[in-house]
Amino acid sequence: MTDAPPSPRSDYDRAITLRPTTTPGRYAAEFSDQWLIGSAVNGGLVMALATTALATRIGEVGGHLDPFAFSGYFLTASQPGDVVVDTEVLRSGRTLTTGQVSVSQPGRGGIPVERMRALVSLGDLAASAVPIRAQAPPPMPPPEDCVSSSEQRPPGLKASALLDRLDLRLDPATAGWAVGRPSGRGEIRAWLRLADGREPDPTLLLLALDGLPPVAFDLGIQGWAPTLEFTAHVRARPAPGWLQLRVTSENLSGGLMEEDAVVWDSTGRLVAQSRQLCGVRVPDGYTVPG
Amino acid sequence: MTDAPPSPRSDYDRAITLRPTTTPGRYAAEFSDQWLIGSAVNGGLVMALATTALATRIGEVGGHLDPFAFSGYFLTASQPGDVVVDTEVLRSGRTLTTGQVSVSQPGRGGIPVERMRALVSLGDLAASAVPIRAQAPPPMPPPEDCVSSSEQRPPGLKASALLDRLDLRLDPATAGWAVGRPSGRGEIRAWLRLADGREPDPTLLLLALDGLPPVAFDLGIQGWAPTLEFTAHVRARPAPGWLQLRVTSENLSGGLMEEDAVVWDSTGRLVAQSRQLCGVRVPDGYTVPG
């Protein structure tokens, strides 16, 4: 926060801007309606804000600033309005600093309602060497030959403000669901960058990992897929330019599915991966298409 | 805990036995030297103890008792001796209860040192329906045709007490590393059950997910692979009998690798999956074998 310009020009930087409070480790922020997906603020933005708050806190006391591992448990849906972020440093070691973050908003009568609780380990990604083993990115047509989400809005997400913040280009090979032909494989691939040109950094990767439409769409399951738990590993600083993403799922039972995301940067380097457990409303008599 | 017999006959049940304390939400326990792996208490046991404590707490106040999602951040290595487990219920909803757990042990001068902090969501796995989509277990020879870890100890783990608690049978196709011929693919498959015949339950799956040798061994990298972060999703109650496991890794860089584990029960049903981020000490001049 201390390095942020007084008036950030990027929507994202404005959204993760924190104000100090008189309580140690507590920061204030605001969720705007510019990051809504459906009727809730995008979980990726909540994670990026939480990580920024913890890094700010650690910066004040000395420690590591790049997210290495992030696990967030989503308790209630975030809404536009005032936000309070409470941070606690649990352990500061030689290579890693681990802390806890709680994001809350005032509820009825001003009583705080917790939105998300997270554990985060931070380190220094500048020290991350050339990878010894790494998943290669899947072959995909270039962004200009992909399906822009500004032209082809996912069904039921016509009014999503989040999609105006992102420049999202779906691989046509995994975009059939957008025109009523889900593949049933459970895979969506896309290019992603911020619409205002703001370049990616390690914390922004948390937003990217949660930035694609629910992979349930490719199984022919519409509707909201709320995240219960989201864990991300950031493995390298991303180079400027497009991010390449793939989300997949292999297991659907009991109204829950895992969703695995991988992000590569514009050089083809794997920079982050995540898994989330999300809820899905499976229609009566549903069978997997394809 | 309230349902536990006064003198559990299983090593595992003894190891996760909790005593109430006068502090609300706080339980006392003891780590024995029977669960050591190298010089530390096995992380899987720490996770099972933490989950048992939170379920006990939730049982007292009313709520869900089966782990659905578990994320633990390991701060320091657990040692044989007294343990304190502090629990906090964050939110109790219709289908999920989410809480936080802290496991600590007295350090120098009796000052508590935190071993692990975890976030856990619990629900009712009895409600989990027949899976709609699920990863099938890999083809493997039956346990009697696999390599028993009591005969073939992994190099450097000759004196591990943990291996005496487990009946671990390695698939010969992924056990070359145990005789100096790592495949370099980064995959280990095995059958697992408790040596004393104690049948699996949802919480024990956390122990199972962390029960195999580090997958780094199959990359020819010896030594301790400390877990920084471990997230598990339990998807179904396991049937009695052998558990079938596969651990894999695809990304190794900056001294860190992810390790993905999947567990199927004796009926071939996927019951849990996990991903951890662990540290590895890559030797100078290392190249991937195979």
Coordinates of C-alpha atoms in Angstrom, one line a residue:
Chain A
M1 CA 0.0 0.0 0.0
T2 CA 2.8 2.4 0.9
D3 CA 4.1 2.0 -2.7
A4 CA 0.7 2.7 -4.3
P5 CA 0.3 6.0 -6.1
P6 CA -2.4 8.2 -4.5
S7 CA -4.8 7.8 -7.4
P8 CA -4.3 4.4 -9.0
R9 CA -5.2 4.5 -12.7
S10 CA -6.2 0.8 -12.8
D11 CA -9.6 -0.5 -11.7
Y12 CA -7.8 -3.4 -10.0
D13 CA -5.4 -1.2 -8.1
R14 CA -8.3 1.0 -6.9
A15 CA -10.2 -2.1 -5.8
I16 CA -7.3 -3.4 -3.6
T17 CA -6.5 0.0 -2.1
L18 CA -6.4 -0.1 1.7
R19 CA -6.6 2.5 4.4
P20 CA -4.8 2.1 7.7
T21 CA -7.0 2.1 10.8
T22 CA -6.1 2.8 14.5
T23 CA -6.3 -0.9 15.2
P24 CA -3.0 -2.7 14.6
G25 CA -3.1 -5.1 11.7
R26 CA -6.6 -3.8 10.6
Y27 CA -7.2 -2.1 7.3
A28 CA -10.3 -0.6 5.7
A29 CA -11.3 -0.8 2.1
E30 CA -14.4 -0.7 -0.1
F31 CA -16.0 -3.1 -2.5
S32 CA -17.5 -1.3 -5.5
D33 CA -20.2 -2.7 -7.8
Q34 CA -17.6 -2.9 -10.5
W35 CA -16.5 -6.4 -9.5
L36 CA -19.9 -8.1 -9.1
I37 CA -20.4 -11.5 -10.6
G38 CA -24.1 -12.3 -10.2
S39 CA -25.1 -10.5 -7.0
A40 CA -21.8 -11.0 -5.1
V41 CA -18.3 -9.4 -5.3
N42 CA -16.0 -11.8 -7.2
G43 CA -14.1 -14.1 -4.8
G44 CA -10.8 -13.6 -6.7
L45 CA -10.9 -9.9 -5.8
V46 CA -11.6 -10.8 -2.2
M47 CA -8.6 -13.0 -2.2
A48 CA -6.4 -10.4 -3.8
L49 CA -7.5 -7.7 -1.3
A50 CA -6.8 -10.1 1.6
T51 CA -3.4 -10.9 0.3
T52 CA -2.6 -7.3 -0.2
A53 CA -3.6 -6.5 3.3
L54 CA -1.4 -9.3 4.8
A55 CA 1.6 -8.2 2.6
T56 CA 1.1 -4.6 3.8
R57 CA 1.1 -5.8 7.4
I58 CA 4.2 -7.9 6.8
G59 CA 5.9 -5.0 5.1
E60 CA 5.3 -2.9 8.2
V61 CA 7.0 -5.5 10.5
G62 CA 9.5 -6.9 8.0
G63 CA 9.1 -10.1 6.1
H64 CA 8.2 -11.7 2.7
L65 CA 5.7 -10.1 0.3
D66 CA 4.9 -12.5 -2.5
P67 CA 2.1 -15.0 -2.0
F68 CA 3.3 -18.6 -2.2
A69 CA 0.3 -20.4 -0.9
F70 CA -3.2 -19.1 -0.2
S71 CA -6.2 -21.0 1.3
G72 CA -9.5 -19.1 1.6
Y73 CA -12.7 -20.4 3.2
F74 CA -15.7 -18.4 1.9
L75 CA -18.3 -17.9 4.7
T76 CA -20.8 -15.4 3.2
A77 CA -21.1 -13.6 -0.1
S78 CA -19.3 -10.2 -0.3
Q79 CA -21.4 -7.2 -1.2
P80 CA -20.5 -3.7 -2.4
G81 CA -19.7 -1.4 0.5
D82 CA -17.3 -1.0 3.4
V83 CA -14.8 -3.8 4.1
V84 CA -12.6 -4.4 7.1
V85 CA -9.5 -6.7 6.8
D86 CA -7.9 -8.0 9.9
T87 CA -4.4 -9.6 9.6
E88 CA -2.3 -11.6 12.0
V89 CA 1.3 -12.8 11.4
L90 CA 1.6 -16.4 12.7
R91 CA 5.2 -17.1 11.9
S92 CA 8.1 -15.4 10.2
G93 CA 10.8 -17.7 9.1
R94 CA 13.9 -17.5 7.0
T95 CA 12.2 -18.1 3.6
L96 CA 8.5 -17.9 4.4
T97 CA 6.1 -15.7 6.5
T98 CA 2.7 -17.2 7.3
G99 CA -0.3 -15.3 8.4
Q100 CA -4.0 -15.2 8.7
V101 CA -6.6 -12.8 7.2
S102 CA -10.2 -12.2 7.9
V103 CA -12.4 -10.1 5.6
S104 CA -15.6 -8.8 7.0
Q105 CA -18.3 -6.3 6.2
P106 CA -20.8 -4.5 8.5
G107 CA -24.1 -6.5 8.7
R108 CA -27.5 -5.7 10.2
G109 CA -27.0 -3.1 13.0
G110 CA -23.4 -2.6 12.0
I111 CA -22.4 -6.0 13.5
P112 CA -19.5 -7.4 11.4
V113 CA -20.2 -10.4 9.2
E114 CA -17.2 -12.4 8.2
R115 CA -16.9 -13.0 4.4
M116 CA -13.7 -15.0 4.2
R117 CA -11.1 -16.4 6.4
A118 CA -7.7 -17.3 4.9
L119 CA -4.3 -18.6 5.7
V120 CA -1.4 -17.3 3.5
S121 CA 2.3 -18.1 3.2
L122 CA 4.4 -15.4 1.6
G123 CA 8.0 -15.5 0.3
D124 CA 10.2 -14.0 -2.3
L125 CA 9.4 -15.2 -5.8
A126 CA 12.5 -13.3 -7.2
A127 CA 14.5 -16.2 -5.8
S128 CA 12.5 -18.8 -7.8
A129 CA 14.8 -20.5 -10.2
V130 CA 14.3 -21.8 -13.7
P131 CA 11.8 -24.7 -13.3
I132 CA 13.2 -28.2 -13.2
R133 CA 9.8 -29.8 -14.1
A134 CA 6.7 -27.9 -15.3
Q135 CA 3.4 -28.6 -17.0
A136 CA 3.5 -27.1 -20.5
P137 CA 0.6 -24.9 -21.6
P138 CA -2.0 -26.6 -23.9
P139 CA -1.9 -25.7 -27.6
M140 CA -4.4 -22.9 -28.2
P141 CA -5.2 -20.4 -31.0
P142 CA -3.9 -16.9 -30.3
P143 CA -6.2 -14.5 -28.4
E144 CA -7.3 -12.8 -31.6
D145 CA -8.7 -16.1 -32.9
C146 CA -10.5 -16.9 -29.6
V147 CA -14.1 -16.0 -28.5
S148 CA -14.2 -12.7 -26.6
S149 CA -16.5 -12.8 -23.6
S150 CA -17.5 -9.3 -24.4
E151 CA -19.1 -10.6 -27.6
Q152 CA -20.2 -14.0 -26.3
R153 CA -21.5 -13.6 -22.8
P154 CA -22.0 -16.8 -20.8
P155 CA -25.7 -17.6 -20.4
G156 CA -27.0 -16.1 -17.2
L157 CA -24.0 -13.7 -16.9
K158 CA -25.1 -11.0 -19.3
A159 CA -25.1 -8.3 -16.6
S160 CA -21.8 -9.2 -14.9
A161 CA -19.7 -6.2 -14.1
L162 CA -16.7 -8.4 -13.6
L163 CA -16.6 -9.3 -17.3
D164 CA -16.2 -5.7 -18.1
R165 CA -13.0 -5.6 -15.9
L166 CA -11.5 -8.6 -17.7
D167 CA -10.5 -9.2 -21.3
L168 CA -11.3 -12.9 -21.6
R169 CA -10.8 -14.9 -24.8
L170 CA -12.2 -18.4 -24.8
D171 CA -10.6 -21.2 -26.8
P172 CA -13.3 -22.1 -29.3
A173 CA -12.5 -25.8 -28.7
T174 CA -13.8 -25.4 -25.1
A175 CA -16.5 -22.7 -25.6
G176 CA -19.3 -24.9 -27.0
W177 CA -21.2 -24.4 -23.7
A178 CA -21.6 -20.7 -24.5
V179 CA -23.8 -21.6 -27.5
G180 CA -25.7 -24.4 -25.8
R181 CA -23.3 -27.3 -26.7
P182 CA -21.3 -28.2 -23.5
S183 CA -18.7 -30.9 -24.2
G184 CA -19.2 -32.8 -21.0
R185 CA -15.4 -33.1 -20.6
G186 CA -15.3 -30.5 -17.9
E187 CA -12.6 -28.2 -19.4
I188 CA -12.4 -24.5 -20.2
R189 CA -9.4 -22.8 -21.7
A190 CA -8.9 -19.1 -22.2
W191 CA -6.6 -16.1 -22.4
L192 CA -7.1 -13.5 -19.8
R193 CA -5.8 -10.0 -19.0
L194 CA -7.2 -6.9 -17.3
A195 CA -9.3 -4.8 -19.6
D196 CA -7.5 -1.6 -18.7
G197 CA -4.1 -3.1 -19.5
R198 CA -2.8 -3.4 -16.0
E199 CA 0.0 -6.0 -16.1
P200 CA -0.2 -9.2 -13.9
D201 CA 1.8 -9.6 -10.7
P202 CA 1.8 -12.5 -8.2
T203 CA -1.2 -11.3 -6.2
L204 CA -3.3 -10.6 -9.3
L205 CA -2.8 -14.3 -10.2
L206 CA -5.3 -15.1 -7.4
L207 CA -7.9 -13.1 -9.3
A208 CA -6.9 -14.8 -12.6
L209 CA -7.2 -18.3 -11.1
D210 CA -10.8 -17.5 -10.2
G211 CA -11.5 -15.4 -13.3
L212 CA -13.0 -18.0 -15.8
P213 CA -16.6 -19.0 -15.9
P214 CA -17.5 -22.1 -13.7
V215 CA -16.2 -25.2 -15.4
A216 CA -19.6 -26.7 -14.5
F217 CA -20.9 -24.8 -17.6
D218 CA -19.0 -27.2 -19.8
L219 CA -20.9 -30.0 -18.1
G220 CA -24.2 -28.3 -19.0
I221 CA -24.8 -27.2 -15.4
Q222 CA -25.9 -23.5 -15.3
G223 CA -26.1 -21.2 -12.4
W224 CA -24.0 -20.0 -9.6
A225 CA -21.2 -22.3 -8.4
P226 CA -20.2 -20.8 -5.0
T227 CA -16.7 -21.5 -3.8
L228 CA -16.4 -23.1 -0.4
E229 CA -12.7 -23.4 -0.3
F230 CA -10.0 -22.1 -2.7
T231 CA -6.3 -22.9 -2.4
A232 CA -3.7 -21.4 -4.8
H233 CA 0.0 -21.9 -5.2
V234 CA 1.9 -19.1 -6.9
R235 CA 5.1 -20.5 -8.4
A236 CA 6.7 -17.6 -10.3
R237 CA 6.3 -13.9 -11.1
P238 CA 4.3 -13.6 -14.3
A239 CA 5.8 -11.8 -17.3
P240 CA 3.8 -8.9 -18.8
G241 CA 1.1 -9.8 -21.3
W242 CA -1.7 -12.3 -21.7
L243 CA -2.2 -15.1 -19.1
Q244 CA -3.2 -18.5 -20.4
L245 CA -5.6 -20.5 -18.3
R246 CA -7.1 -24.0 -18.1
V247 CA -9.7 -25.1 -15.7
T248 CA -10.8 -28.7 -15.3
S249 CA -12.8 -30.9 -13.1
E250 CA -13.0 -34.7 -12.7
N251 CA -15.2 -35.3 -9.8
L252 CA -18.9 -34.3 -9.2
S253 CA -20.9 -35.8 -6.4
G254 CA -23.1 -34.7 -3.6
G255 CA -23.6 -31.3 -5.1
L256 CA -19.9 -30.6 -4.9
M257 CA -17.1 -30.5 -7.5
E258 CA -13.4 -29.6 -7.5
E259 CA -12.2 -27.1 -10.0
D260 CA -8.5 -27.1 -10.8
A261 CA -7.0 -24.1 -12.5
V262 CA -3.5 -23.6 -14.0
V263 CA -2.1 -20.3 -15.2
W264 CA 0.8 -19.8 -17.6
D265 CA 2.3 -16.4 -18.4
S266 CA 3.0 -14.9 -21.9
T267 CA 6.3 -16.8 -22.1
G268 CA 4.5 -20.1 -21.5
R269 CA 5.9 -20.5 -17.9
L270 CA 3.6 -22.1 -15.4
V271 CA 3.1 -19.3 -12.8
A272 CA 0.2 -20.6 -10.6
Q273 CA -2.2 -23.4 -9.9
S274 CA -5.2 -23.7 -7.8
R275 CA -8.0 -26.1 -6.7
Q276 CA -11.3 -25.1 -5.3
L277 CA -14.3 -27.0 -3.9
C278 CA -17.5 -25.5 -5.1
G279 CA -21.2 -26.1 -4.9
V280 CA -23.3 -26.9 -7.9
R281 CA -27.0 -27.3 -8.3
V282 CA -27.4 -30.5 -10.4
P283 CA -30.8 -30.5 -12.2
D284 CA -33.1 -33.5 -11.6
G285 CA -32.5 -36.2 -14.1
Y286 CA -29.2 -34.7 -15.1
T287 CA -26.8 -36.8 -17.3
V288 CA -23.3 -35.7 -18.4
P289 CA -23.6 -34.4 -22.0
G290 CA -21.4 -35.6 -24.9
Chain B
M1 CA -14.5 -37.9 21.8
T2 CA -17.6 -38.5 23.9
D3 CA -18.3 -41.7 21.9
A4 CA -14.7 -43.0 22.3
P5 CA -14.3 -46.1 24.5
P6 CA -12.2 -45.3 27.6
S7 CA -9.3 -47.4 26.3
P8 CA -9.2 -47.4 22.5
R9 CA -7.6 -50.6 21.2
S10 CA -6.3 -48.9 18.0
D11 CA -3.0 -47.0 18.0
Y12 CA -4.7 -44.4 15.8
D13 CA -7.7 -43.9 18.2
R14 CA -5.3 -43.6 21.1
A15 CA -3.3 -41.0 19.2
I16 CA -6.3 -38.8 18.5
T17 CA -7.8 -39.1 22.0
L18 CA -8.5 -35.6 23.4
R19 CA -9.1 -34.5 27.0
P20 CA -11.3 -31.5 27.8
T21 CA -9.8 -28.5 29.5
T22 CA -11.3 -25.7 31.5
T23 CA -10.8 -23.3 28.5
P24 CA -13.8 -23.4 26.1
G25 CA -12.9 -24.9 22.8
R26 CA -9.5 -26.1 24.1
Y27 CA -8.5 -29.7 24.2
A28 CA -5.4 -31.5 25.4
A29 CA -3.7 -34.5 23.8
E30 CA -0.3 -36.1 23.6
F31 CA 1.9 -37.0 20.7
S32 CA 3.7 -40.3 21.2
D33 CA 6.9 -41.4 19.5
Q34 CA 4.9 -44.0 17.7
W35 CA 4.0 -41.7 14.8
L36 CA 7.4 -40.2 14.1
I37 CA 8.6 -39.9 10.5
G38 CA 12.2 -38.8 10.6
S39 CA 12.4 -36.6 13.7
A40 CA 8.9 -35.1 13.5
V41 CA 5.4 -36.4 14.2
N42 CA 3.6 -37.2 11.0
G43 CA 1.7 -34.3 9.6
G44 CA -1.3 -36.6 8.7
L45 CA -1.7 -37.4 12.4
V46 CA -1.6 -33.7 13.3
M47 CA -4.4 -33.0 10.7
A48 CA -6.5 -35.9 12.0
L49 CA -6.1 -34.7 15.6
A50 CA -7.0 -31.2 14.7
T51 CA -10.1 -32.3 12.8
T52 CA -11.2 -34.6 15.6
A53 CA -10.9 -31.6 18.0
L54 CA -13.0 -29.3 15.8
A55 CA -15.6 -32.1 15.3
T56 CA -15.7 -32.6 19.1
R57 CA -16.2 -28.8 19.6
I58 CA -18.9 -28.7 16.9
G59 CA -20.6 -31.8 18.5
E60 CA -20.8 -29.8 21.8
V61 CA -22.5 -26.8 20.2
G62 CA -24.4 -28.7 17.4
G63 CA -23.3 -28.9 13.8
H64 CA -21.7 -31.1 11.2
L65 CA -19.1 -33.7 12.0
D66 CA -17.5 -35.0 8.8
P67 CA -14.6 -33.1 7.2
F68 CA -15.4 -31.9 3.7
A69 CA -12.4 -29.5 3.2
F70 CA -9.3 -29.1 5.3
S71 CA -6.4 -26.6 4.8
G72 CA -3.5 -26.8 7.2
Y73 CA -0.4 -24.6 7.2
F74 CA 2.5 -26.2 9.0
L75 CA 4.5 -23.7 11.0
T76 CA 7.0 -25.8 13.0
A77 CA 7.7 -29.6 13.3
S78 CA 5.5 -31.5 15.9
Q79 CA 7.4 -33.4 18.6
P80 CA 6.4 -36.2 21.0
G81 CA 4.9 -34.7 24.1
D82 CA 2.0 -32.6 25.3
V83 CA -0.3 -31.0 22.7
V84 CA -2.9 -28.2 23.0
V85 CA -5.6 -27.9 20.4
D86 CA -7.6 -24.6 20.2
T87 CA -10.8 -24.6 18.2
E88 CA -13.1 -21.8 16.9
V89 CA -16.4 -22.1 15.1
L90 CA -16.5 -19.4 12.4
R91 CA -19.9 -20.2 10.8
S92 CA -22.5 -22.8 11.1
G93 CA -24.8 -23.0 8.1
R94 CA -27.5 -25.3 6.9
T95 CA -25.1 -27.8 5.2
L96 CA -21.7 -26.8 6.3
T97 CA -19.9 -25.7 9.5
T98 CA -16.6 -24.0 9.2
G99 CA -14.0 -23.6 11.9
Q100 CA -10.4 -22.9 12.7
V101 CA -8.0 -25.0 14.6
S102 CA -4.6 -24.3 16.1
V103 CA -2.3 -27.1 17.3
S104 CA 0.5 -26.0 19.7
Q105 CA 3.1 -27.6 22.0
P106 CA 4.9 -26.1 25.0
G107 CA 8.3 -24.7 23.9
R108 CA 11.2 -23.4 25.9
G109 CA 10.1 -22.1 29.3
G110 CA 6.6 -23.5 28.6
I111 CA 5.8 -20.8 26.1
P112 CA 3.4 -22.4 23.5
V113 CA 4.8 -22.9 20.0
E114 CA 2.2 -23.2 17.2
R115 CA 2.7 -26.3 15.1
M116 CA -0.2 -26.0 12.6
R117 CA -3.0 -23.6 11.9
A118 CA -5.9 -25.0 9.9
L119 CA -9.3 -24.0 8.4
V120 CA -11.8 -26.8 8.1
S121 CA -15.4 -27.1 6.7
L122 CA -17.4 -30.0 8.0
G123 CA -20.7 -31.5 6.7
D124 CA -22.6 -34.7 6.6
L125 CA -21.1 -37.2 4.2
A126 CA -24.0 -39.6 4.7
A127 CA -25.9 -37.3 2.4
S128 CA -23.4 -37.7 -0.4
A129 CA -25.1 -39.3 -3.3
V130 CA -23.8 -41.7 -5.9
P131 CA -21.1 -39.8 -7.8
I132 CA -22.1 -38.3 -11.2
R133 CA -18.5 -38.1 -12.4
A134 CA -15.4 -39.6 -10.7
Q135 CA -11.8 -40.5 -11.4
A136 CA -11.4 -44.2 -11.7
P137 CA -8.7 -45.9 -9.7
P138 CA -5.6 -46.9 -11.7
P139 CA -5.1 -50.6 -12.5
M140 CA -2.8 -52.1 -9.8
P141 CA -1.9 -55.6 -8.7
P142 CA -3.6 -56.7 -5.6
P143 CA -2.0 -55.9 -2.2
E144 CA -0.5 -59.4 -1.8
D145 CA 1.4 -58.9 -5.1
C146 CA 2.7 -55.4 -4.1
V147 CA 5.9 -54.4 -2.3
S148 CA 5.4 -54.3 1.5
S149 CA 7.1 -51.3 3.1
S150 CA 7.8 -53.5 6.1
E151 CA 10.1 -55.6 3.8
Q152 CA 11.3 -52.8 1.6
R153 CA 11.9 -49.7 3.7
P154 CA 12.4 -46.5 1.7
P155 CA 16.0 -45.3 1.8
G156 CA 16.6 -43.1 4.8
L157 CA 13.4 -44.2 6.5
K158 CA 14.7 -47.4 8.1
A159 CA 13.8 -46.3 11.6
S160 CA 10.4 -44.6 10.9
A161 CA 7.9 -45.5 13.6
L162 CA 5.1 -44.3 11.3
L163 CA 5.8 -47.2 8.9
D164 CA 5.1 -49.6 11.8
R165 CA 1.6 -48.1 12.2
L166 CA 0.8 -48.5 8.5
D167 CA 0.4 -51.5 6.3
L168 CA 1.7 -50.0 3.0
R169 CA 2.0 -52.0 -0.2
L170 CA 3.7 -50.2 -3.1
D171 CA 2.8 -51.0 -6.7
P172 CA 6.0 -52.6 -8.1
A173 CA 5.5 -50.4 -11.3
T174 CA 6.1 -47.2 -9.2
A175 CA 8.5 -48.6 -6.6
G176 CA 11.8 -48.5 -8.5
W177 CA 13.0 -45.6 -6.4
A178 CA 13.1 -48.0 -3.3
V179 CA 15.9 -50.0 -5.0
G180 CA 17.7 -47.0 -6.5
R181 CA 15.8 -46.8 -9.8
P182 CA 13.5 -43.8 -9.6
S183 CA 11.3 -43.5 -12.8
G184 CA 11.5 -39.7 -13.0
R185 CA 7.7 -39.6 -13.8
G186 CA 6.8 -38.4 -10.3
E187 CA 4.2 -41.0 -9.4
I188 CA 3.8 -43.5 -6.5
R189 CA 0.9 -45.9 -6.2
A190 CA 0.1 -48.0 -3.2
W191 CA -2.5 -49.8 -1.0
L192 CA -2.7 -48.6 2.5
R193 CA -4.5 -49.7 5.7
L194 CA -3.7 -49.3 9.4
A195 CA -1.5 -52.1 10.6
D196 CA -3.8 -52.9 13.6
G197 CA -6.8 -53.4 11.3
R198 CA -8.6 -50.2 12.4
E199 CA -11.0 -49.4 9.5
P200 CA -10.9 -46.1 7.7
D201 CA -13.3 -43.2 8.3
P202 CA -13.5 -39.7 6.8
T203 CA -11.0 -38.2 9.3
L204 CA -8.6 -41.0 8.9
L205 CA -8.5 -40.2 5.2
L206 CA -6.4 -37.1 6.1
L207 CA -3.8 -39.4 7.5
A208 CA -4.0 -41.6 4.5
L209 CA -3.6 -38.7 2.0
D210 CA -0.2 -37.9 3.7
G211 CA 0.7 -41.5 4.3
L212 CA 2.8 -42.4 1.3
P213 CA 6.5 -41.7 0.9
P214 CA 7.3 -38.3 -0.7
V215 CA 6.7 -38.4 -4.4
A216 CA 10.1 -36.7 -4.7
F217 CA 11.6 -40.1 -4.1
D218 CA 10.4 -41.1 -7.6
L219 CA 12.3 -38.1 -9.0
G220 CA 15.5 -39.4 -7.4
I221 CA 15.4 -36.7 -4.7
Q222 CA 16.0 -38.1 -1.2
G223 CA 15.5 -36.6 2.2
W224 CA 12.8 -34.9 4.0
A225 CA 10.1 -33.0 2.1
P226 CA 8.4 -30.8 4.7
T227 CA 4.8 -29.8 4.0
L228 CA 4.1 -26.0 3.9
E229 CA 0.5 -26.2 3.1
F230 CA -1.9 -29.2 2.8
T231 CA -5.5 -29.1 1.5
A232 CA -7.7 -32.1 1.4
H233 CA -11.3 -32.6 0.1
V234 CA -13.1 -35.6 1.5
R235 CA -15.8 -36.6 -0.9
A236 CA -17.4 -39.8 0.6
R237 CA -17.3 -42.1 3.6
P238 CA -14.8 -44.9 2.8
A239 CA -16.0 -48.6 2.8
P240 CA -14.0 -50.9 5.1
G241 CA -10.9 -52.5 3.8
W242 CA -7.8 -51.4 1.8
L243 CA -7.4 -47.8 0.6
Q244 CA -5.9 -47.3 -2.8
L245 CA -3.7 -44.3 -3.3
R246 CA -1.9 -42.4 -6.1
V247 CA 0.4 -39.4 -5.5
T248 CA 1.8 -37.4 -8.4
S249 CA 3.6 -34.2 -9.0
E250 CA 4.1 -32.2 -12.2
N251 CA 5.9 -29.0 -11.1
L252 CA 9.2 -28.6 -9.4
S253 CA 10.9 -25.2 -9.1
G254 CA 12.5 -22.9 -6.6
G255 CA 12.9 -25.8 -4.1
L256 CA 9.1 -26.4 -4.0
M257 CA 6.8 -29.0 -5.6
E258 CA 3.1 -29.7 -5.4
E259 CA 2.1 -33.2 -4.5
D260 CA -1.4 -34.4 -5.5
A261 CA -2.9 -37.4 -3.8
V262 CA -6.1 -39.3 -4.6
V263 CA -7.6 -42.0 -2.4
W264 CA -10.1 -44.7 -3.5
D265 CA -11.8 -47.1 -1.1
S266 CA -12.0 -50.9 -1.4
T267 CA -15.1 -50.5 -3.7
G268 CA -13.1 -48.3 -6.1
R269 CA -14.9 -45.2 -5.2
L270 CA -13.0 -42.0 -5.0
V271 CA -13.2 -40.8 -1.4
A272 CA -10.7 -38.0 -1.1
Q273 CA -8.1 -35.9 -2.9
S274 CA -5.5 -33.5 -1.7
R275 CA -2.8 -31.2 -2.9
Q276 CA 0.2 -30.1 -0.8
L277 CA 3.0 -27.7 -1.4
C278 CA 6.2 -29.1 0.0
G279 CA 9.9 -28.2 0.1
V280 CA 12.5 -30.3 -1.5
R281 CA 16.3 -30.1 -1.4
V282 CA 17.4 -30.5 -5.0
P283 CA 21.0 -31.6 -5.2
D284 CA 23.5 -29.5 -7.2
G285 CA 23.6 -30.6 -10.8
Y286 CA 20.4 -32.6 -10.5
T287 CA 18.7 -33.8 -13.6
V288 CA 15.4 -35.7 -13.7
P289 CA 16.1 -39.4 -14.2
G290 CA 14.6 -41.6 -16.8

